[in-house]
Coordinates of C-alpha atoms in Angstrom, one line a residue:
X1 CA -6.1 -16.5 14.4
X2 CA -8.6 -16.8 11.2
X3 CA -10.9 -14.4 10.6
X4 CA -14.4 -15.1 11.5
X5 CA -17.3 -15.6 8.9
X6 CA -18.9 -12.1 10.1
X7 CA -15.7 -10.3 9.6
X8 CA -15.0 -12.0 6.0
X9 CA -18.9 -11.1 5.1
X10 CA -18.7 -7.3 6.2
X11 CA -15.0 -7.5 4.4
X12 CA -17.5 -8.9 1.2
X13 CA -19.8 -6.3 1.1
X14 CA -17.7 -3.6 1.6
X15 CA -16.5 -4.7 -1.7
X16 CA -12.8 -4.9 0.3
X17 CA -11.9 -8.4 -0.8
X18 CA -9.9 -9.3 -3.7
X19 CA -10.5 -11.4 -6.8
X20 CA -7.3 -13.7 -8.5
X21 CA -8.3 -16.1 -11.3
X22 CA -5.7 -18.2 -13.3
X23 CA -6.6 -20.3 -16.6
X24 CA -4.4 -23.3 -16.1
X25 CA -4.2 -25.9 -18.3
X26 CA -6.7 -28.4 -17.4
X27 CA -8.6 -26.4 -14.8
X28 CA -10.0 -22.9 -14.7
X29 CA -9.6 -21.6 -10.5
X30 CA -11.2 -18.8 -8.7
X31 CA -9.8 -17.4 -5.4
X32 CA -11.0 -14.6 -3.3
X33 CA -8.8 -13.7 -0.4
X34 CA -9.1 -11.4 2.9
X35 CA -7.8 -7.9 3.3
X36 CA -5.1 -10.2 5.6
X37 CA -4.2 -12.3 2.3
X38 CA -5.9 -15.0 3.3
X39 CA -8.1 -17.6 1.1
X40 CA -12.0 -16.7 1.9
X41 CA -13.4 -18.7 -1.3
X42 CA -12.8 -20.3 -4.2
X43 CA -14.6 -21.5 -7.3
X44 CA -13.2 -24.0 -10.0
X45 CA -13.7 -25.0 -14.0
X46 CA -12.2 -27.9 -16.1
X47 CA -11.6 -27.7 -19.3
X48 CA -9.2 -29.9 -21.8
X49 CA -7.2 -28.6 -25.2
X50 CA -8.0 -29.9 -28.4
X51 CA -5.8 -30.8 -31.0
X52 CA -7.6 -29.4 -34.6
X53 CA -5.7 -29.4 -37.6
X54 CA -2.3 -30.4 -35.8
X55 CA -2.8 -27.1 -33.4
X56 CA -3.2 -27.6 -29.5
X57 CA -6.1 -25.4 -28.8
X58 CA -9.0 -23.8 -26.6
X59 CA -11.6 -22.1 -28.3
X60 CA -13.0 -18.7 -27.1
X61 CA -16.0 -19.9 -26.2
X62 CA -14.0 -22.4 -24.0
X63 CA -13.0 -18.8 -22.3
X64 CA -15.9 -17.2 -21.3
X65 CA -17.7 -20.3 -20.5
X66 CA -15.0 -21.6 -18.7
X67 CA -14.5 -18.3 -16.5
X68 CA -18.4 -17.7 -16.0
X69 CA -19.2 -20.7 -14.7
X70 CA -15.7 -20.6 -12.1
X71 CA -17.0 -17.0 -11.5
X72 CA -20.4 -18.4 -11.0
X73 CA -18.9 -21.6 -8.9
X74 CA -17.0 -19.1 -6.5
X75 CA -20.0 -17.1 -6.6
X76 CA -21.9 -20.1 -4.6
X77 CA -19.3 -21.4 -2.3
X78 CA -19.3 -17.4 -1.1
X79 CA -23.3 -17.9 -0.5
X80 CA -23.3 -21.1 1.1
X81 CA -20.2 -20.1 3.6
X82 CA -21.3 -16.5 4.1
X83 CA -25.2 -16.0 3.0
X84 CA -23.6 -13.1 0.8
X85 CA -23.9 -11.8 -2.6
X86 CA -20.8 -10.2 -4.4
X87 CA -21.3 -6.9 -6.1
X88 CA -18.2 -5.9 -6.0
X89 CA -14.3 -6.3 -5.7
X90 CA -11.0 -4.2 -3.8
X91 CA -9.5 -5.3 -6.8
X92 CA -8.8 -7.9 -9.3
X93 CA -5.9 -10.1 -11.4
X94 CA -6.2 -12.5 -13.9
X95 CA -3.4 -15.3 -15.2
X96 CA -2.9 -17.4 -17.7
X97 CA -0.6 -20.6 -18.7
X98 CA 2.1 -18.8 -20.6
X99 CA 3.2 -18.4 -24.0
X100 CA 1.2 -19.1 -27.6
X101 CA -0.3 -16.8 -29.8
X102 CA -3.5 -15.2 -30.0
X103 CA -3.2 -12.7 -33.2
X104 CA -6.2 -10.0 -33.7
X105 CA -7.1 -7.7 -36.6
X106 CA -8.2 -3.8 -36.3
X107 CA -11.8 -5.2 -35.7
X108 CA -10.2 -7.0 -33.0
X109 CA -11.3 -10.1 -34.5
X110 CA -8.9 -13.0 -33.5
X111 CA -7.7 -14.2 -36.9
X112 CA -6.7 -18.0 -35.9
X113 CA -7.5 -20.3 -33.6
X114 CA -5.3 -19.7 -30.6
X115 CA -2.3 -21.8 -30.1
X116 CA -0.8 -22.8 -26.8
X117 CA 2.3 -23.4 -25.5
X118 CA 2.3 -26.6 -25.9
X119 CA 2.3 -26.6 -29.6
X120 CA 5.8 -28.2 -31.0
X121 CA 5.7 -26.5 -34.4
X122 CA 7.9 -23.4 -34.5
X123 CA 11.3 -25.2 -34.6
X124 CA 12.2 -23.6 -37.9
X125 CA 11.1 -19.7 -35.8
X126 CA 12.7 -20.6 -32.7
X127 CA 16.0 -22.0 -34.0
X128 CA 16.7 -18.1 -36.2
X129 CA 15.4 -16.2 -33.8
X130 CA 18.1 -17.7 -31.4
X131 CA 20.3 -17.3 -33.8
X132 CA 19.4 -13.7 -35.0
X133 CA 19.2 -12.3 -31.2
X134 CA 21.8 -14.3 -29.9
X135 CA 19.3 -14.6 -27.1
X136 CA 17.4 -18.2 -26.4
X137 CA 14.1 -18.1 -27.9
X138 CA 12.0 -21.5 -27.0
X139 CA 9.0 -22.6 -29.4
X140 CA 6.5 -21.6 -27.0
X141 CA 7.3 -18.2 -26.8
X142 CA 4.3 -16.0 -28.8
X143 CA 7.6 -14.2 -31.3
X144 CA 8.4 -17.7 -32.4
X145 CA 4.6 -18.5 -33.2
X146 CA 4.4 -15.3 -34.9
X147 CA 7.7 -15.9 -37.0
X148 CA 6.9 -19.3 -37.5
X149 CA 3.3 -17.9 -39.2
X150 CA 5.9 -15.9 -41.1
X151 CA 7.8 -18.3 -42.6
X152 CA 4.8 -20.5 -43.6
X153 CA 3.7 -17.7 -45.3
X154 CA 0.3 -17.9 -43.8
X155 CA -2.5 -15.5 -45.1
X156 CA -3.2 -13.8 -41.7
X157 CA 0.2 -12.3 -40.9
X158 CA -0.7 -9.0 -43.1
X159 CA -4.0 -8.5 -41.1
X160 CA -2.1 -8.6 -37.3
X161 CA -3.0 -5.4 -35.3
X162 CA -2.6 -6.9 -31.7
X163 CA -1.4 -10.3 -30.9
X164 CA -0.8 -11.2 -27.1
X165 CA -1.1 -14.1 -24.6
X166 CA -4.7 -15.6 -23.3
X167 CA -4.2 -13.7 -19.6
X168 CA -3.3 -10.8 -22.2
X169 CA -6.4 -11.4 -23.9
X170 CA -8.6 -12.3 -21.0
X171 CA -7.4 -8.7 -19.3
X172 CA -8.3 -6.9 -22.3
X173 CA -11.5 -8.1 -23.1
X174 CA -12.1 -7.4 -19.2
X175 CA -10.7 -3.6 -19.1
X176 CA -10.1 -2.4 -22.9
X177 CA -6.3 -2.4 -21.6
X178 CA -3.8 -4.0 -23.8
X179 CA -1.0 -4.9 -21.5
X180 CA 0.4 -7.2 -20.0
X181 CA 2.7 -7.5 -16.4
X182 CA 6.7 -8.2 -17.3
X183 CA 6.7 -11.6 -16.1
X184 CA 3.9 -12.5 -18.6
X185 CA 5.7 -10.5 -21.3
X186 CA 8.9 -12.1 -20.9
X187 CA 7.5 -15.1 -22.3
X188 CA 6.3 -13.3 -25.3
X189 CA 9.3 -11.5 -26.2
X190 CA 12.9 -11.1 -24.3
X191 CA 12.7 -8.0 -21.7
X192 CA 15.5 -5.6 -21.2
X193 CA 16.1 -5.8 -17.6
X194 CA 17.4 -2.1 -17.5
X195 CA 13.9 -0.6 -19.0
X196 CA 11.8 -3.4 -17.7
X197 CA 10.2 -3.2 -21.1
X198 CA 10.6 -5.3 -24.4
X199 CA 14.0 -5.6 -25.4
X200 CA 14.2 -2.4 -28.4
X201 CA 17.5 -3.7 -29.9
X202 CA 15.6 -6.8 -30.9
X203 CA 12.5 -5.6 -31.8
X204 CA 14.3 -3.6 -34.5
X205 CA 16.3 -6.6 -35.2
X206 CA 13.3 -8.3 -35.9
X207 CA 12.2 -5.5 -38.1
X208 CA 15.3 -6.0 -40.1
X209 CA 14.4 -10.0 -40.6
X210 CA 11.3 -9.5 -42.1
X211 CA 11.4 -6.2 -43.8
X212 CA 11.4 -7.8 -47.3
X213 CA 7.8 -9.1 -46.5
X214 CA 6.3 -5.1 -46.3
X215 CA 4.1 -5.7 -43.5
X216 CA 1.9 -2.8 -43.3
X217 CA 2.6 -3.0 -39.1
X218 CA 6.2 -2.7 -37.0
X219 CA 6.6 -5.2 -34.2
X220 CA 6.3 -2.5 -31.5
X221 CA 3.2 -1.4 -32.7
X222 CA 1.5 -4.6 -32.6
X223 CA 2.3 -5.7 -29.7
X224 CA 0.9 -4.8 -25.6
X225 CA 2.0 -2.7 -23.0
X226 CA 4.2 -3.9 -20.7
X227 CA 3.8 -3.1 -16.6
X228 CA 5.6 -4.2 -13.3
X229 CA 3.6 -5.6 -10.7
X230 CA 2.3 -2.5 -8.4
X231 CA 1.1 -0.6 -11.4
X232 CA -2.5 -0.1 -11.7
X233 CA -3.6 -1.8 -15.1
X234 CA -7.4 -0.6 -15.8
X235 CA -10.5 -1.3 -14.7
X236 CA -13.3 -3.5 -15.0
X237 CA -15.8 -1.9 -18.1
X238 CA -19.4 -2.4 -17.9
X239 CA -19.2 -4.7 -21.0
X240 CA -16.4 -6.7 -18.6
X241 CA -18.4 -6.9 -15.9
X242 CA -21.1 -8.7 -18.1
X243 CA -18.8 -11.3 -19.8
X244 CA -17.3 -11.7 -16.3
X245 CA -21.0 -12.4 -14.6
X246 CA -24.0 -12.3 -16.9
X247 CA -26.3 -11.9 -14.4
X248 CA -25.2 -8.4 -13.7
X249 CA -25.0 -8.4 -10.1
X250 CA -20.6 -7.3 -10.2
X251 CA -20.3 -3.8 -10.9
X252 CA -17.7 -2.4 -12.9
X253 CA -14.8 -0.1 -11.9
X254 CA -12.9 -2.2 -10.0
X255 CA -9.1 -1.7 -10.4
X256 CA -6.9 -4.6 -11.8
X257 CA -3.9 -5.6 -11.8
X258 CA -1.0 -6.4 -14.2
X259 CA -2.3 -9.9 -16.0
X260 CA 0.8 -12.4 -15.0
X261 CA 1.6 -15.9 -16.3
X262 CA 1.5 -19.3 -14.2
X263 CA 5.5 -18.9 -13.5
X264 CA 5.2 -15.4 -12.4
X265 CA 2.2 -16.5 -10.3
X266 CA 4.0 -19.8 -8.5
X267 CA 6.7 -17.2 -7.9
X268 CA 4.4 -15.0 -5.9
X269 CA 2.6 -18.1 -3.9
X270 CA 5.2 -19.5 -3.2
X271 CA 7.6 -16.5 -1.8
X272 CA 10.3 -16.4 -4.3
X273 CA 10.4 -13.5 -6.0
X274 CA 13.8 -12.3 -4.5
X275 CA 17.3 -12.6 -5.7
X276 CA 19.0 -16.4 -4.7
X277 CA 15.7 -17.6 -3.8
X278 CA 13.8 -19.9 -6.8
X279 CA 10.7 -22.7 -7.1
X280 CA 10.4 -26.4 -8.3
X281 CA 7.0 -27.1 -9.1
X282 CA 6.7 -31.0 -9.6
X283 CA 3.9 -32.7 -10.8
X284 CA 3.0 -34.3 -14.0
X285 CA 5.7 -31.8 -15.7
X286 CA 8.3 -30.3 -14.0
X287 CA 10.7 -26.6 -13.9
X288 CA 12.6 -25.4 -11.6
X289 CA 13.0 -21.2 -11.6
X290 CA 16.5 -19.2 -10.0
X291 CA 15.9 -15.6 -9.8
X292 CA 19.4 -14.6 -10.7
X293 CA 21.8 -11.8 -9.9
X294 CA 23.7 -11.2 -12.8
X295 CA 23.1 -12.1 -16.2
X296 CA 24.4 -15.7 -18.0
X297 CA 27.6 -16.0 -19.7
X298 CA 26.1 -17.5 -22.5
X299 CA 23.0 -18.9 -24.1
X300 CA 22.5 -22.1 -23.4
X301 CA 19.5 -24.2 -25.1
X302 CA 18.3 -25.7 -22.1
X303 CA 17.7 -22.8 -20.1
X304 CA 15.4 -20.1 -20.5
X305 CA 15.1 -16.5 -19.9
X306 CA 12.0 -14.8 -17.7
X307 CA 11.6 -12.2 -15.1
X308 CA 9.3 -11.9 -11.7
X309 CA 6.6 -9.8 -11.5
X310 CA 8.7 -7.1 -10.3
X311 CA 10.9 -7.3 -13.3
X312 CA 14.5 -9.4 -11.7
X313 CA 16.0 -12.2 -14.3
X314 CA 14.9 -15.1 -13.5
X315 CA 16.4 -18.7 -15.2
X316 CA 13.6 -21.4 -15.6
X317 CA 14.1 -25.2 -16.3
X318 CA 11.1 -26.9 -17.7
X319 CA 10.9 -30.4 -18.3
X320 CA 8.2 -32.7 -20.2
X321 CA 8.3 -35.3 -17.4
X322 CA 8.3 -35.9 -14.1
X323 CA 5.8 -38.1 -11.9
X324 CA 3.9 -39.5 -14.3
X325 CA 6.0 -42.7 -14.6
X326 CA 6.7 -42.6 -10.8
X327 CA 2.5 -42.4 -10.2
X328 CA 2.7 -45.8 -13.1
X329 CA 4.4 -48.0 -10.8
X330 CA 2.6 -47.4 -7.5
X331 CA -0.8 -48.0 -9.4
X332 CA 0.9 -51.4 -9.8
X333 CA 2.1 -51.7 -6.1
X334 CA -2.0 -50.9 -5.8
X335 CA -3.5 -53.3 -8.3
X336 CA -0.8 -56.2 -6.3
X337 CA -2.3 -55.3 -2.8
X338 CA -5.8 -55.5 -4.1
X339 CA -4.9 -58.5 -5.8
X340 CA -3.8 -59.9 -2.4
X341 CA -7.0 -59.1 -1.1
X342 CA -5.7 -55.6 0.2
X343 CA -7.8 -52.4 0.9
X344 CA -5.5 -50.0 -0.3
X345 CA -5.3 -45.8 0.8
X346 CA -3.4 -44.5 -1.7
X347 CA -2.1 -41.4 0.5
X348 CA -1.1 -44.3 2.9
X349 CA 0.5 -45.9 -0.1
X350 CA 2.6 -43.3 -1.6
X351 CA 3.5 -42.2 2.1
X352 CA 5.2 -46.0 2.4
X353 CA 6.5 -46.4 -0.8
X354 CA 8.5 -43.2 -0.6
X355 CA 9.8 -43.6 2.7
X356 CA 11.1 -46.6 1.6
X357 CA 13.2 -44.6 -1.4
X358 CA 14.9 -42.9 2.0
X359 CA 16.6 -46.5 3.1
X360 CA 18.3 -47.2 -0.5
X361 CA 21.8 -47.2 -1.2
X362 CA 22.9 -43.6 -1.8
X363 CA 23.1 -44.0 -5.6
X364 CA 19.8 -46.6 -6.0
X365 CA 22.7 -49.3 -6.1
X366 CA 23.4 -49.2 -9.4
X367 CA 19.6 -49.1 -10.9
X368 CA 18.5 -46.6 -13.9
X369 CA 15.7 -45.5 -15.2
X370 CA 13.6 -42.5 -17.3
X371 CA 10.5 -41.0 -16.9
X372 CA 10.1 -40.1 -20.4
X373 CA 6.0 -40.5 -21.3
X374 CA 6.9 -37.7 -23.6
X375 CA 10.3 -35.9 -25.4
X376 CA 12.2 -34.0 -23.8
X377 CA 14.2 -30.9 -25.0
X378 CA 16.4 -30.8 -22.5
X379 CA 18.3 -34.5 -23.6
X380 CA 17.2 -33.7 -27.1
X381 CA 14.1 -36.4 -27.0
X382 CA 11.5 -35.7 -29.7
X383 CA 9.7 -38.6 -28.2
X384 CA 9.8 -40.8 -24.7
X385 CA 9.9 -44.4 -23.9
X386 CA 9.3 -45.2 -19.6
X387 CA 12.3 -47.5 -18.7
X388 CA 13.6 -49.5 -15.9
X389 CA 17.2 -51.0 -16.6
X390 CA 19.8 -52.7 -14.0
X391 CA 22.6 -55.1 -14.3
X392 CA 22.5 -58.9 -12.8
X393 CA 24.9 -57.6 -10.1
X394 CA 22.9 -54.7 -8.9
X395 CA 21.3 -54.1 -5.3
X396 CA 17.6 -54.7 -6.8
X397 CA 15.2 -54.3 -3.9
X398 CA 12.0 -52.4 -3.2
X399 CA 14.2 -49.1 -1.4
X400 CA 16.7 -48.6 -4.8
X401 CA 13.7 -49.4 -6.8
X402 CA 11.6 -46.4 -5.7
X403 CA 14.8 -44.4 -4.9
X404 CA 15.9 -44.6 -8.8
X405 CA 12.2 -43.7 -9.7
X406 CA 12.6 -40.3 -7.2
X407 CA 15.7 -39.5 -8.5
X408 CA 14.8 -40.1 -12.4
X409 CA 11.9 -37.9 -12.3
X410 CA 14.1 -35.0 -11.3
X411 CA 16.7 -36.5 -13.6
X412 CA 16.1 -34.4 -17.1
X413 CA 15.5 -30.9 -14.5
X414 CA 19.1 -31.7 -12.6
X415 CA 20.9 -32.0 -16.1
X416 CA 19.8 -28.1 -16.9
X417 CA 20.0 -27.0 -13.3
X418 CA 23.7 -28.5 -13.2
X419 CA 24.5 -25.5 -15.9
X420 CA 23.1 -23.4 -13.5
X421 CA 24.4 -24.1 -10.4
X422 CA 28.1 -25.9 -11.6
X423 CA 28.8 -24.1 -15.0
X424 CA 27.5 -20.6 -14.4
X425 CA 28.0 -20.4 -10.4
X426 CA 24.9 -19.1 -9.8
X427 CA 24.0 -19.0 -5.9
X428 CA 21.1 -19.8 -4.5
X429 CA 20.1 -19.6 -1.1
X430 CA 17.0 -21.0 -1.0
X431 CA 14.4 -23.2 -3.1
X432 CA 10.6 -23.5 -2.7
X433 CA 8.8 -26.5 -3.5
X434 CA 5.2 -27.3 -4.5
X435 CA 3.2 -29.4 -6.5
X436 CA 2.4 -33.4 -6.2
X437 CA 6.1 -34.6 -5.4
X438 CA 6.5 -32.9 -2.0
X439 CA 3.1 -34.2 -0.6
X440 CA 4.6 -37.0 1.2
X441 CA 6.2 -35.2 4.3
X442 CA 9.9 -34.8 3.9
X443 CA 10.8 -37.4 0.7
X444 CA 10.8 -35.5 -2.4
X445 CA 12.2 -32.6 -0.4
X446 CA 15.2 -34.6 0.8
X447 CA 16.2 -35.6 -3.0
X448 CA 15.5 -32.3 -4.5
X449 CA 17.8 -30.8 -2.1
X450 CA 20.2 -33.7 -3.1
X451 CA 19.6 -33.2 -6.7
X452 CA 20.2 -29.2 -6.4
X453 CA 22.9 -29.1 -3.0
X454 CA 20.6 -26.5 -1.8
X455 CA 17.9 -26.2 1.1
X456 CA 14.3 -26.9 -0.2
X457 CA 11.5 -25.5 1.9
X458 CA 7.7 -26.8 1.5
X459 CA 4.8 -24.0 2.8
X460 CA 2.2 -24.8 4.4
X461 CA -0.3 -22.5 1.8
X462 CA 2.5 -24.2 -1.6
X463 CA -0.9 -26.2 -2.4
X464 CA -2.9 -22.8 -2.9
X465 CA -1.3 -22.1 -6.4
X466 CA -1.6 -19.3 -9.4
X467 CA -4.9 -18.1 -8.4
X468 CA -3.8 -17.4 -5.3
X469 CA -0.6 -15.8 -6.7
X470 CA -2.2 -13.4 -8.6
X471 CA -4.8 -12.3 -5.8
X472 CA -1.6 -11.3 -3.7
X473 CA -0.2 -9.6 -6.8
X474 CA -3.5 -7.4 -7.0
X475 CA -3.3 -7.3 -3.1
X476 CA 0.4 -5.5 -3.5
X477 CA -1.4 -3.5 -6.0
X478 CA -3.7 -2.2 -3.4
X479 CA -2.2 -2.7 -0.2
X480 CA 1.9 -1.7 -0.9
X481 CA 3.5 0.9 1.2
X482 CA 5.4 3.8 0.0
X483 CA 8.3 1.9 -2.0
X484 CA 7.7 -1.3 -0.4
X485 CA 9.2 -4.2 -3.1
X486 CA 7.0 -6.9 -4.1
X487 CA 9.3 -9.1 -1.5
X488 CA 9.2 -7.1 0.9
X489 CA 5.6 -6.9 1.1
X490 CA 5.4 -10.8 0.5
X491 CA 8.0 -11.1 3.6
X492 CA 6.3 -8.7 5.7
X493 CA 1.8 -9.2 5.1
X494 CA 2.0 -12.4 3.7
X495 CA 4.3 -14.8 4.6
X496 CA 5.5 -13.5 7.7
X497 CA 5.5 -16.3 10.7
X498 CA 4.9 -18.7 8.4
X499 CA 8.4 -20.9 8.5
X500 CA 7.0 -24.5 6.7
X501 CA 9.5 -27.1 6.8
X502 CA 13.5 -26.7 5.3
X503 CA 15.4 -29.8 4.6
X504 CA 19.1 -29.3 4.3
X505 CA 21.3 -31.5 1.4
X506 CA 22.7 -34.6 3.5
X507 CA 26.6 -34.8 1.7
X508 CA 26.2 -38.2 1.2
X509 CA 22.4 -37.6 -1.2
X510 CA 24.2 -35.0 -2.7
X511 CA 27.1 -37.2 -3.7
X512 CA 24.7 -40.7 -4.4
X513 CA 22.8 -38.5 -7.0
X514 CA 25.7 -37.2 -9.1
X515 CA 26.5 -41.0 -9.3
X516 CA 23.4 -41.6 -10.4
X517 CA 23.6 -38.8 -13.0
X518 CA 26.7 -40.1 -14.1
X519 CA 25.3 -43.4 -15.2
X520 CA 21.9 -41.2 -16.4
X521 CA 24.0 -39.1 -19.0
X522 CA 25.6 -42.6 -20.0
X523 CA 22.2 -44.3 -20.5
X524 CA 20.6 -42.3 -22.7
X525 CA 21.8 -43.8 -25.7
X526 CA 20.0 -47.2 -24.2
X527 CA 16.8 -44.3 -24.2
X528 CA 17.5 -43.5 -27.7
X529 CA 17.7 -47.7 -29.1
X530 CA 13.9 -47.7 -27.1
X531 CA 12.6 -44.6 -28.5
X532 CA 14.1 -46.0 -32.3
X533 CA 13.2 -50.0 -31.8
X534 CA 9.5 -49.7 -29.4
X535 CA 7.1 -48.1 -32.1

């Protein structure tokens, strides 16, 4: 039972709905849900990183455009649905994609362009850092930016007073706050799980590495706030509620929220924030998250360290590739149809084609290939070459075609959830998936349960994303009971009835796709002669 359009407008101008916008990578989104947690309205923005100078970038006028005009676009779809203007909010939360560096000086000027996480240019930064704090430090994180800017000996360095994440950024521009919610902050720097603050062992480490330079600032001192999800984090100021909506109509003082990232966010939509439960999120990219119990034996380079919002250790695989190669070859299954004088639905298309990967031989019968448009860190690939190999004596047919294609794309994301699951014993009880993969009803759930011996559930709402994440996050803010956890509110005023659909591991796609990763681990080196010989 929905609300109706007269209970969502009074809901409106009461000023008792609530706000959740996330910066993603290629798309700005807006979403305004119900005091029930439900999705009311939304507004969107596009935008694209630049490469300048070598440096992925967006600049900050990028920002504020970009969030006006999805402010303004949510601002519309609220009109035309509900003949409504908004004033104001029950409260707000912004996200961000994680990671980069934004660096400020006392004027809280920003002193570089900002780089994003998808900058490849601290190797040199993440490599001692790993070292140093025995503790696995990946090139996106904002400390191995701000050590790389270090060791290049660039002129800024001297001038940081402040240097944070864009949702970091965002949020203080917004309230005058600078903090940041754990989750968000454990990609900046590693979090001590007992505190739930930055870890102070290593930030005096750090001190020690680069005391020879005489910085006139100590790490702690330039860096934000850390806060667990429930915590109020400011509210909006007048000058906030003016870069947020120029035409003045939103007022400030509305409370925010912790700003998350995009993982801590997917954990929240997607209802695993609790220990043993975990996400895939497959699309163009891939990672896979296992909120863990105990800490890791030992630091491995393929896995990294975050928390949920609420603070719990969480182990994320994230992978360059995943259905972009896949997506390749049923464009050509479309251009033959068309060819053949074919109208072609391309949801009725993938639907088929995928089906078809469910009658194939349990291993792909024999068939391998890689889904690597781009390197990937987790074989140690600077660089990708797409493949499709097979023997003369191999089952080649359409089935094992697409099946190898499935099971590739989660190929580079099993090899680093392998050390999870086999090497480190870590249980899991349940994973969540979302993104483009698990569209077509039952396939790409059946060989990620395959490719992780685990059930895999797909929600109903898994299409709703960050946005949505971080509305529920301000919601818990706002709505939380005395000592109610961030899962149990989830469980309880979120996601309760809501079952989706579970797919169990079948033994015999379990044992097909360790096969397959056996010949995978042994084809590489075939990778590695493309990557060297196809300029």
């Amino acid at each position: 039972m929905g609300l109706t359009a007269a209970e969502v407008k009074k809901q409106i101008d009461e000023g008792k709905t609530i706000l959740g916008i996330e910066l993603g990578s290629t798309r700005i989104k807006a979403v305004l849900i119900a005091e029930d947690n439900t999705p009311v309205a939304s507004g969107a923005h596009d935008w694209e990183n630049r490469l300048e100078n070598g440096i992925w970038t967006y600049s900050l006028d990028d920002v504020w455009n970009g969030l006006q005009d999805c402010y303004r676009d949510l601002t519309e779809d609220v009109k035309k649905q509900y003949g409504t203007e908004i004033t104001k909010f029950g409260a707000i939360g912004f996200s961000a994609m994680m990671h980069g560096y934004m660096a400020f000086d006392e004027k809280g000027e920003l002193l570089v362009p900002f780089r994003t996480w998808r900058n490849t240019i601290t190797g040199q930064a993440s490599e001692k850092l790993t070292e140093v704090f025995n503790y696995h430090i990946p090139q996106r994180w904002s400390i191995a930016h701000l050590y790389q800017a270090i060791l290049n000996g660039e002129e800024h360095v001297p001038s940081v007073r402040f240097f944070t994440t864009l949702a970091g950024y965002v949020h203080w521009k917004l309230t005058g706050e600078r903090t940041l919610g754990v989750g968000e902050a454990s990609g900046m720097f590693p979090i001590d799980i007992e505190t739930g603050d930055f870890n102070k062992r290593m930030i005096e480490q750090f001190d020690e590495l680069v005391a020879d330079k005489n910085f006139p600032w100590k790490l702690h001192d330039i860096m934000p706030k850390v806060q667990t999800a429930g915590e109020n984090a400011g509210v909006l100021s007048a000058e906030g509620a003016k870069l947020l909506d120029p035409t003045g109509k939103l007022q400030a003082g509305i409370p925010f929220c912790p700003p998350e990232g995009d993982a801590g966010t997917g954990m929240a939509a997607t209802n695993s924030v609790a220990k043993r439960t975990g996400n895939v999120s497959a699309g163009t990219s891939v990672f896979g998250m296992v909120v863990l119990e105990n800490e890791l034996k030992k630091v491995y380079d393929a896995i990294d360290l975050v928390t949920t919002p609420d603070g719990s250790l969480v182990a994320m695989v994230h992978c360059n590739n995943c259905t972009s190669d896949l997506n390749a070859w049923v464009n050509i299954f479309k251009e033959f149809s068309e060819s053949m004088g074919m109208k072609v639905d391309m949801n009725e298309l993938y639907g088929t084609l995928y089906r078809k990967a469910l009658e194939g031989d349990d291993d792909c019968g024999g068939l391998l290939a890689y889904n690597y448009f781009s390197g990937e860190h987790i074989t140690g690939f600077e660089e990708g070459r797409p493949l499709f190999v097979r023997t003369p004596s191999d089952n080649f047919n359409l089935a094992n075609f697409m099946r190898v294609h499935l099971f590739t794309s989660l190929g580079a994301l099993k090899t680093g959830l392998d050390i999870l699951l086999k090497e480190e014993g870590v249980q899991v009880d349940e994973i969540l998936g979302h993104g483009g993969l698990f569209k077509t009803k039952g396939v790409g759930q059946r060989i990620l349960a395959a490719a992780i011996n685990a059930p895999v559930s797909v929600m109903e709402t898994a299409g709703e994303g960050g946005a949505w994440g971080i509305a529920l996050l301000a919601s818990y803010m706002l709505h939380k009971g005395s000592g109610e956890t961030l899962s149990e509110f989830l469980n309880s005023k979120v996601f309760a009835g809501q079952t989706g659909s579970k797919e169990a591991p079948r033994k015999e796609d379990v044992d097909g796709f360790d096969k397959f990763m056996v010949r995978y681990a042994k084809g590489l080196a075939i990778e590695r002669a493309a990557v060297e010989n196809l300029k």
